[in-house]
């Protein structure tokens, strides 16, 4: 099972879209994901403030800004 984490910010339109995409794909694959508000974590904010939303799979950055559902499904199927 993959560890899937989405870094988001409040009032971020790209984050809302990414959340919907990740939720749809993970639900279809019977997986779960967690979210982390980057504004509550200064070290992550300093590192990723221009890339939000950021998708991590198993601790590695796999996408940012726009999450492609087909790519995400391929990544999670491996």
C-alpha atoms as an extended CHARMM CRD file, in Angstrom:
* protein
*
        78  EXT
         1         1  UNK       CA              0.0000000000        0.0000000000        0.0000000000  PROA      1               0.0000000000
         2         2  UNK       CA              1.3270000000        3.4320000000       -0.9120000000  PROA      2               0.0000000000
         3         3  UNK       CA              1.5990000000        6.3700000000        1.4650000000  PROA      3               0.0000000000
         4         4  UNK       CA             -0.1000000000        9.2820000000       -0.3120000000  PROA      4               0.0000000000
         5         5  UNK       CA              0.0600000000       12.8310000000        1.0300000000  PROA      5               0.0000000000
         6         6  UNK       CA             -1.1820000000       16.0720000000       -0.4680000000  PROA      6               0.0000000000
         7         7  UNK       CA              0.2520000000       19.3930000000        0.6840000000  PROA      7               0.0000000000
         8         8  UNK       CA             -2.3600000000       22.1350000000        0.4270000000  PROA      8               0.0000000000
         9         9  UNK       CA             -3.0770000000       25.7350000000        1.4170000000  PROA      9               0.0000000000
        10        10  UNK       CA             -6.2970000000       27.3670000000        2.5260000000  PROA      10              0.0000000000
        11        11  UNK       CA             -8.2520000000       29.1530000000       -0.2350000000  PROA      11              0.0000000000
        12        12  UNK       CA             -6.1110000000       27.6300000000       -2.9990000000  PROA      12              0.0000000000
        13        13  UNK       CA             -8.1200000000       26.8450000000       -6.1500000000  PROA      13              0.0000000000
        14        14  UNK       CA             -5.4500000000       24.4510000000       -7.4340000000  PROA      14              0.0000000000
        15        15  UNK       CA             -5.5560000000       22.6590000000       -4.0790000000  PROA      15              0.0000000000
        16        16  UNK       CA             -9.3230000000       22.1520000000       -4.3540000000  PROA      16              0.0000000000
        17        17  UNK       CA             -8.9120000000       20.6390000000       -7.8230000000  PROA      17              0.0000000000
        18        18  UNK       CA             -5.9860000000       18.4430000000       -6.7030000000  PROA      18              0.0000000000
        19        19  UNK       CA             -7.9350000000       17.2280000000       -3.6710000000  PROA      19              0.0000000000
        20        20  UNK       CA            -10.8540000000       16.2000000000       -5.8860000000  PROA      20              0.0000000000
        21        21  UNK       CA             -8.5800000000       14.3680000000       -8.3260000000  PROA      21              0.0000000000
        22        22  UNK       CA             -6.6320000000       12.5340000000       -5.6270000000  PROA      22              0.0000000000
        23        23  UNK       CA             -9.8380000000       11.6280000000       -3.7750000000  PROA      23              0.0000000000
        24        24  UNK       CA            -11.4520000000       10.2520000000       -6.9340000000  PROA      24              0.0000000000
        25        25  UNK       CA             -8.4370000000        8.1630000000       -7.9780000000  PROA      25              0.0000000000
        26        26  UNK       CA             -7.6250000000        6.8320000000       -4.5080000000  PROA      26              0.0000000000
        27        27  UNK       CA            -11.2750000000        5.9630000000       -3.8850000000  PROA      27              0.0000000000
        28        28  UNK       CA            -11.4550000000        4.0330000000       -7.1430000000  PROA      28              0.0000000000
        29        29  UNK       CA             -8.2680000000        2.1370000000       -6.1760000000  PROA      29              0.0000000000
        30        30  UNK       CA             -9.5120000000        1.5430000000       -2.6160000000  PROA      30              0.0000000000
        31        31  UNK       CA             -6.6750000000        3.6310000000       -1.1430000000  PROA      31              0.0000000000
        32        32  UNK       CA             -6.5150000000        6.5120000000        1.3000000000  PROA      32              0.0000000000
        33        33  UNK       CA             -4.5720000000        9.7600000000        1.3130000000  PROA      33              0.0000000000
        34        34  UNK       CA             -3.7820000000       12.3880000000        3.9070000000  PROA      34              0.0000000000
        35        35  UNK       CA             -3.6450000000       16.1530000000        3.6200000000  PROA      35              0.0000000000
        36        36  UNK       CA             -1.2910000000       18.5580000000        5.2940000000  PROA      36              0.0000000000
        37        37  UNK       CA             -1.8310000000       22.3100000000        5.4150000000  PROA      37              0.0000000000
        38        38  UNK       CA              1.5400000000       23.7230000000        4.4170000000  PROA      38              0.0000000000
        39        39  UNK       CA              0.8770000000       26.9960000000        6.2720000000  PROA      39              0.0000000000
        40        40  UNK       CA              0.9960000000       25.1090000000        9.5730000000  PROA      40              0.0000000000
        41        41  UNK       CA              4.4860000000       23.7200000000        8.8710000000  PROA      41              0.0000000000
        42        42  UNK       CA              7.1350000000       26.4240000000        8.3360000000  PROA      42              0.0000000000
        43        43  UNK       CA              9.7840000000       24.0130000000        7.0550000000  PROA      43              0.0000000000
        44        44  UNK       CA              7.4630000000       22.7050000000        4.3360000000  PROA      44              0.0000000000
        45        45  UNK       CA              6.2350000000       26.1940000000        3.5280000000  PROA      45              0.0000000000
        46        46  UNK       CA              9.8160000000       27.3800000000        3.0000000000  PROA      46              0.0000000000
        47        47  UNK       CA             10.5720000000       24.4460000000        0.7130000000  PROA      47              0.0000000000
        48        48  UNK       CA              7.3480000000       24.1570000000       -1.3130000000  PROA      48              0.0000000000
        49        49  UNK       CA              5.5930000000       27.5430000000       -1.1210000000  PROA      49              0.0000000000
        50        50  UNK       CA              5.6650000000       28.0690000000       -4.9060000000  PROA      50              0.0000000000
        51        51  UNK       CA              4.6260000000       24.5140000000       -5.8230000000  PROA      51              0.0000000000
        52        52  UNK       CA              1.3890000000       24.0080000000       -3.8580000000  PROA      52              0.0000000000
        53        53  UNK       CA             -0.4200000000       21.7030000000       -4.1250000000  PROA      53              0.0000000000
        54        54  UNK       CA              2.3020000000       19.0760000000       -3.8700000000  PROA      54              0.0000000000
        55        55  UNK       CA              1.6440000000       15.3560000000       -4.1350000000  PROA      55              0.0000000000
        56        56  UNK       CA              3.9330000000       12.9450000000       -2.2920000000  PROA      56              0.0000000000
        57        57  UNK       CA              3.8270000000        9.2120000000       -2.8960000000  PROA      57              0.0000000000
        58        58  UNK       CA              5.9270000000        7.1310000000       -0.5200000000  PROA      58              0.0000000000
        59        59  UNK       CA              7.8150000000       10.2350000000        0.5930000000  PROA      59              0.0000000000
        60        60  UNK       CA              8.7590000000       11.4410000000       -2.9010000000  PROA      60              0.0000000000
        61        61  UNK       CA              7.3580000000       14.4660000000       -4.7280000000  PROA      61              0.0000000000
        62        62  UNK       CA              5.4650000000       13.0650000000       -7.7070000000  PROA      62              0.0000000000
        63        63  UNK       CA              3.4460000000       16.0740000000       -8.8800000000  PROA      63              0.0000000000
        64        64  UNK       CA              2.6590000000       19.6620000000       -8.0850000000  PROA      64              0.0000000000
        65        65  UNK       CA              0.2380000000       22.3900000000       -9.2140000000  PROA      65              0.0000000000
        66        66  UNK       CA             -1.9920000000       20.1610000000      -11.3330000000  PROA      66              0.0000000000
        67        67  UNK       CA             -2.5240000000       16.4800000000      -10.6350000000  PROA      67              0.0000000000
        68        68  UNK       CA             -3.1440000000       14.3690000000      -13.7350000000  PROA      68              0.0000000000
        69        69  UNK       CA             -5.5440000000       11.5300000000      -12.8630000000  PROA      69              0.0000000000
        70        70  UNK       CA             -4.1540000000        9.0700000000      -15.4390000000  PROA      70              0.0000000000
        71        71  UNK       CA             -0.5800000000        9.6620000000      -14.2830000000  PROA      71              0.0000000000
        72        72  UNK       CA             -1.6310000000        9.3090000000      -10.6480000000  PROA      72              0.0000000000
        73        73  UNK       CA             -3.3880000000        6.0230000000      -11.3510000000  PROA      73              0.0000000000
        74        74  UNK       CA             -0.2870000000        4.6900000000      -13.1380000000  PROA      74              0.0000000000
        75        75  UNK       CA              1.9460000000        5.7260000000      -10.2330000000  PROA      75              0.0000000000
        76        76  UNK       CA             -0.3400000000        4.0610000000       -7.6960000000  PROA      76              0.0000000000
        77        77  UNK       CA             -0.7380000000        0.8810000000       -9.7240000000  PROA      77              0.0000000000
        78        78  UNK       CA              2.9920000000        0.0930000000       -9.4720000000  PROA      78              0.0000000000
